[in-house]
PDB file of C-alpha atoms in Angstrom:
ATOM      1  CA  TYR A   1     104.491   2.099 120.878  1.00  0.00           C
ATOM      2  CA  SER A   2     102.423   0.922 117.878  1.00  0.00           C
ATOM      3  CA  GLU A   3     102.899   4.242 116.108  1.00  0.00           C
ATOM      4  CA  PHE A   4     106.592   4.054 116.757  1.00  0.00           C
ATOM      5  CA  VAL A   5     106.890   0.518 115.211  1.00  0.00           C
ATOM      6  CA  SER A   6     104.788   1.453 112.260  1.00  0.00           C
ATOM      7  CA  GLY A   7     106.772   4.275 111.156  1.00  0.00           C
ATOM      8  CA  ASN A   8     103.744   6.412 110.081  1.00  0.00           C
ATOM      9  CA  LYS A   9     104.937   9.356 112.242  1.00  0.00           C
ATOM     10  CA  PRO A  10     108.681   9.299 112.409  1.00  0.00           C
ATOM     11  CA  THR A  11     108.922  11.899 115.091  1.00  0.00           C
ATOM     12  CA  TYR A  12     110.621   9.543 117.667  1.00  0.00           C
ATOM     13  CA  PHE A  13     114.351   9.269 118.010  1.00  0.00           C
ATOM     14  CA  VAL A  14     116.297   6.389 119.313  1.00  0.00           C
ATOM     15  CA  GLY A  15     119.615   6.930 120.333  1.00  0.00           C
ATOM     16  CA  LEU A  16     122.439   5.399 122.154  1.00  0.00           C
ATOM     17  CA  GLU A  17     124.701   7.528 124.636  1.00  0.00           C
ATOM     18  CA  PHE A  18     128.206   6.219 124.744  1.00  0.00           C
ATOM     19  CA  SER A  19     130.630   8.286 126.887  1.00  0.00           C
ATOM     20  CA  THR A  20     134.529   7.309 127.512  1.00  0.00           C
ATOM     21  CA  ALA A  21     137.579   9.339 127.999  1.00  0.00           C
ATOM     22  CA  LEU A  22     139.686   8.807 125.081  1.00  0.00           C
ATOM     23  CA  ASP A  23     142.718   9.683 126.666  1.00  0.00           C
ATOM     24  CA  SER A  24     142.214   9.351 130.391  1.00  0.00           C
ATOM     25  CA  SER A  25     145.045   7.959 132.727  1.00  0.00           C
ATOM     26  CA  ALA A  26     142.606   5.507 134.347  1.00  0.00           C
ATOM     27  CA  LYS A  27     141.979   3.883 130.787  1.00  0.00           C
ATOM     28  CA  ARG A  28     145.644   3.684 130.067  1.00  0.00           C
ATOM     29  CA  ALA A  29     146.090   2.276 133.372  1.00  0.00           C
ATOM     30  CA  ALA A  30     143.529  -0.486 132.815  1.00  0.00           C
ATOM     31  CA  ASP A  31     144.843  -1.221 129.578  1.00  0.00           C
ATOM     32  CA  ALA A  32     148.446  -1.611 130.804  1.00  0.00           C
ATOM     33  CA  GLU A  33     146.865  -3.740 133.638  1.00  0.00           C
ATOM     34  CA  SER A  34     145.238  -5.983 131.154  1.00  0.00           C
ATOM     35  CA  ARG A  35     148.433  -6.341 128.929  1.00  0.00           C
ATOM     36  CA  VAL A  36     150.456  -7.279 132.181  1.00  0.00           C
ATOM     37  CA  LYS A  37     147.919  -9.952 133.139  1.00  0.00           C
ATOM     38  CA  VAL A  38     147.980 -11.426 129.522  1.00  0.00           C
ATOM     39  CA  ALA A  39     151.801 -11.351 129.719  1.00  0.00           C
ATOM     40  CA  LYS A  40     151.760 -12.941 133.142  1.00  0.00           C
ATOM     41  CA  SER A  41     149.244 -15.573 132.115  1.00  0.00           C
ATOM     42  CA  SER A  42     151.412 -16.514 129.088  1.00  0.00           C
ATOM     43  CA  ASN A  43     154.469 -16.656 131.078  1.00  0.00           C
ATOM     44  CA  ASP A  44     152.830 -18.888 133.763  1.00  0.00           C
ATOM     45  CA  LEU A  45     151.558 -21.160 130.789  1.00  0.00           C
ATOM     46  CA  GLN A  46     154.981 -21.256 129.242  1.00  0.00           C
ATOM     47  CA  SER A  47     156.592 -22.159 132.763  1.00  0.00           C
ATOM     48  CA  VAL A  48     154.085 -24.941 133.414  1.00  0.00           C
ATOM     49  CA  ARG A  49     154.745 -26.262 129.817  1.00  0.00           C
ATOM     50  CA  LEU A  50     158.360 -26.471 130.327  1.00  0.00           C
ATOM     51  CA  ASP A  51     158.001 -28.281 133.666  1.00  0.00           C
ATOM     52  CA  LEU A  52     155.760 -30.780 132.172  1.00  0.00           C
ATOM     53  CA  GLU A  53     158.344 -31.294 129.352  1.00  0.00           C
ATOM     54  CA  LYS A  54     161.089 -31.554 131.920  1.00  0.00           C
ATOM     55  CA  ASN A  55     159.142 -33.921 134.046  1.00  0.00           C
ATOM     56  CA  ILE A  56     158.303 -36.234 131.052  1.00  0.00           C
ATOM     57  CA  ALA A  57     162.028 -36.085 129.845  1.00  0.00           C
ATOM     58  CA  LEU A  58     163.098 -37.009 133.578  1.00  0.00           C
ATOM     59  CA  ILE A  59     160.473 -39.911 133.763  1.00  0.00           C
ATOM     60  CA  GLU A  60     161.565 -41.204 130.148  1.00  0.00           C
ATOM     61  CA  ARG A  61     165.107 -41.385 131.384  1.00  0.00           C
ATOM     62  CA  LYS A  62     163.979 -43.068 134.584  1.00  0.00           C
ATOM     63  CA  MET A  63     162.046 -45.765 132.392  1.00  0.00           C
ATOM     64  CA  GLU A  64     164.900 -46.442 130.183  1.00  0.00           C
ATOM     65  CA  ALA A  65     167.248 -46.747 133.136  1.00  0.00           C
ATOM     66  CA  ALA A  66     164.751 -49.294 134.705  1.00  0.00           C
ATOM     67  CA  PHE A  67     164.454 -51.190 131.483  1.00  0.00           C
ATOM     68  CA  VAL A  68     168.327 -51.496 131.176  1.00  0.00           C
ATOM     69  CA  VAL A  69     168.345 -52.560 134.767  1.00  0.00           C
ATOM     70  CA  ALA A  70     165.545 -55.164 134.210  1.00  0.00           C
ATOM     71  CA  THR A  71     167.230 -56.761 131.188  1.00  0.00           C
ATOM     72  CA  GLY A  72     170.302 -57.045 133.270  1.00  0.00           C
ATOM     73  CA  ALA A  73     168.535 -58.661 135.962  1.00  0.00           C
ATOM     74  CA  ILE A  74     167.019 -61.100 133.716  1.00  0.00           C
ATOM     75  CA  GLU A  75     170.211 -62.043 132.059  1.00  0.00           C
ATOM     76  CA  ALA A  76     171.789 -62.445 135.428  1.00  0.00           C
ATOM     77  CA  GLU A  77     169.072 -64.736 136.677  1.00  0.00           C
ATOM     78  CA  LYS A  78     169.424 -66.736 133.375  1.00  0.00           C
ATOM     79  CA  PHE A  79     173.078 -67.062 133.982  1.00  0.00           C
ATOM     80  CA  ARG A  80     172.697 -68.087 137.709  1.00  0.00           C
ATOM     81  CA  SER A  81     169.962 -70.620 136.814  1.00  0.00           C
ATOM     82  CA  ARG A  82     172.356 -72.250 134.339  1.00  0.00           C
ATOM     83  CA  THR A  83     175.222 -72.175 137.116  1.00  0.00           C
ATOM     84  CA  VAL A  84     172.806 -73.862 139.529  1.00  0.00           C
ATOM     85  CA  ARG A  85     172.057 -76.589 136.997  1.00  0.00           C
ATOM     86  CA  GLU A  86     175.698 -77.222 136.136  1.00  0.00           C
ATOM     87  CA  GLN A  87     176.721 -77.210 139.954  1.00  0.00           C
ATOM     88  CA  GLU A  88     173.776 -79.657 140.772  1.00  0.00           C
ATOM     89  CA  VAL A  89     175.406 -82.179 138.154  1.00  0.00           C
ATOM     90  CA  GLU A  90     178.799 -81.679 139.821  1.00  0.00           C
ATOM     91  CA  TYR A  91     177.325 -82.128 143.481  1.00  0.00           C
ATOM     92  CA  ARG A  92     175.684 -85.396 142.236  1.00  0.00           C
ATOM     93  CA  GLN A  93     178.841 -86.491 140.838  1.00  0.00           C
ATOM     94  CA  GLY A  94     180.505 -85.779 144.335  1.00  0.00           C
ATOM     95  CA  ARG A  95     182.750 -82.973 142.903  1.00  0.00           C
ATOM     96  CA  LEU A  96     181.303 -80.040 144.653  1.00  0.00           C
ATOM     97  CA  ALA A  97     180.724 -79.441 148.343  1.00  0.00           C
ATOM     98  CA  LEU A  98     177.098 -78.865 149.716  1.00  0.00           C
ATOM     99  CA  ARG A  99     178.090 -75.468 150.958  1.00  0.00           C
ATOM    100  CA  ASP A 100     179.181 -74.229 147.703  1.00  0.00           C
ATOM    101  CA  LEU A 101     175.887 -75.567 146.303  1.00  0.00           C
ATOM    102  CA  LEU A 102     173.851 -73.833 148.883  1.00  0.00           C
ATOM    103  CA  GLN A 103     175.797 -70.563 148.224  1.00  0.00           C
ATOM    104  CA  THR A 104     174.908 -70.900 144.496  1.00  0.00           C
ATOM    105  CA  TYR A 105     171.277 -71.565 145.272  1.00  0.00           C
ATOM    106  CA  ARG A 106     171.245 -68.402 147.622  1.00  0.00           C
ATOM    107  CA  LEU A 107     172.779 -66.328 144.789  1.00  0.00           C
ATOM    108  CA  TYR A 108     170.120 -67.657 142.326  1.00  0.00           C
ATOM    109  CA  PHE A 109     167.364 -66.798 144.513  1.00  0.00           C
ATOM    110  CA  ASP A 110     168.827 -63.234 145.207  1.00  0.00           C
ATOM    111  CA  ALA A 111     168.916 -62.771 141.378  1.00  0.00           C
ATOM    112  CA  GLN A 112     165.403 -64.053 140.886  1.00  0.00           C
ATOM    113  CA  SER A 113     164.258 -61.576 143.665  1.00  0.00           C
ATOM    114  CA  ARG A 114     166.433 -58.812 141.870  1.00  0.00           C
ATOM    115  CA  LYS A 115     164.720 -59.847 138.624  1.00  0.00           C
ATOM    116  CA  VAL A 116     161.160 -59.514 140.027  1.00  0.00           C
ATOM    117  CA  ARG A 117     161.807 -56.147 141.442  1.00  0.00           C
ATOM    118  CA  ALA A 118     163.531 -54.771 138.502  1.00  0.00           C
ATOM    119  CA  ILE A 119     160.779 -55.947 136.238  1.00  0.00           C
ATOM    120  CA  GLY A 120     158.285 -54.201 138.675  1.00  0.00           C
ATOM    121  CA  ASP A 121     160.084 -50.994 138.809  1.00  0.00           C
ATOM    122  CA  TYR A 122     160.186 -50.990 135.002  1.00  0.00           C
ATOM    123  CA  HIS A 123     156.352 -51.297 134.977  1.00  0.00           C
ATOM    124  CA  ILE A 124     156.139 -48.708 137.670  1.00  0.00           C
ATOM    125  CA  ALA A 125     158.083 -46.264 135.402  1.00  0.00           C
ATOM    126  CA  LEU A 126     156.028 -47.062 132.516  1.00  0.00           C
ATOM    127  CA  ASN A 127     152.690 -46.252 134.302  1.00  0.00           C
ATOM    128  CA  GLU A 128     154.275 -42.952 135.844  1.00  0.00           C
ATOM    129  CA  LEU A 129     155.041 -41.927 132.081  1.00  0.00           C
ATOM    130  CA  ALA A 130     151.564 -42.864 131.103  1.00  0.00           C
ATOM    131  CA  ALA A 131     150.294 -40.898 134.085  1.00  0.00           C
ATOM    132  CA  GLU A 132     152.291 -37.879 133.100  1.00  0.00           C
ATOM    133  CA  ARG A 133     151.112 -37.924 129.564  1.00  0.00           C
ATOM    134  CA  ASP A 134     147.532 -38.653 130.622  1.00  0.00           C
ATOM    135  CA  GLU A 135     147.629 -41.970 128.837  1.00  0.00           C
ATOM    136  CA  LEU A 136     146.082 -44.148 131.707  1.00  0.00           C
ATOM    137  CA  VAL A 137     142.504 -43.903 130.868  1.00  0.00           C
ATOM    138  CA  LYS A 138     141.521 -44.763 127.249  1.00  0.00           C
TER     139      LYS A 138
END
């Protein structure tokens, strides 16, 4: 080994044997199979990407709808509150029946419940969108 490394007597030959069939049907089949696998992986990736984009768009529309519902519920609750205050004044003055005041209160409490539910649905939609975009953990 030392003579081989020193280079004093260059009578040793080192070689590499490489054998391949240049035009074999097995090699062509393997190449075609690898191209098909790459194309399939590319198509799968594109399909998953399109599905994610569709899901994000759907969740964004859901969030926008929840926002509109929440703002409407807030406005409705505000109007019901004003109606209750006005009808309380009318009841104290004796111009309104107790039954009508109680019905107004029931509608007001229903509006409050709808407002709370709508705001909760909006926040759920926001969190779903953040989860779909992987923005929950920062």
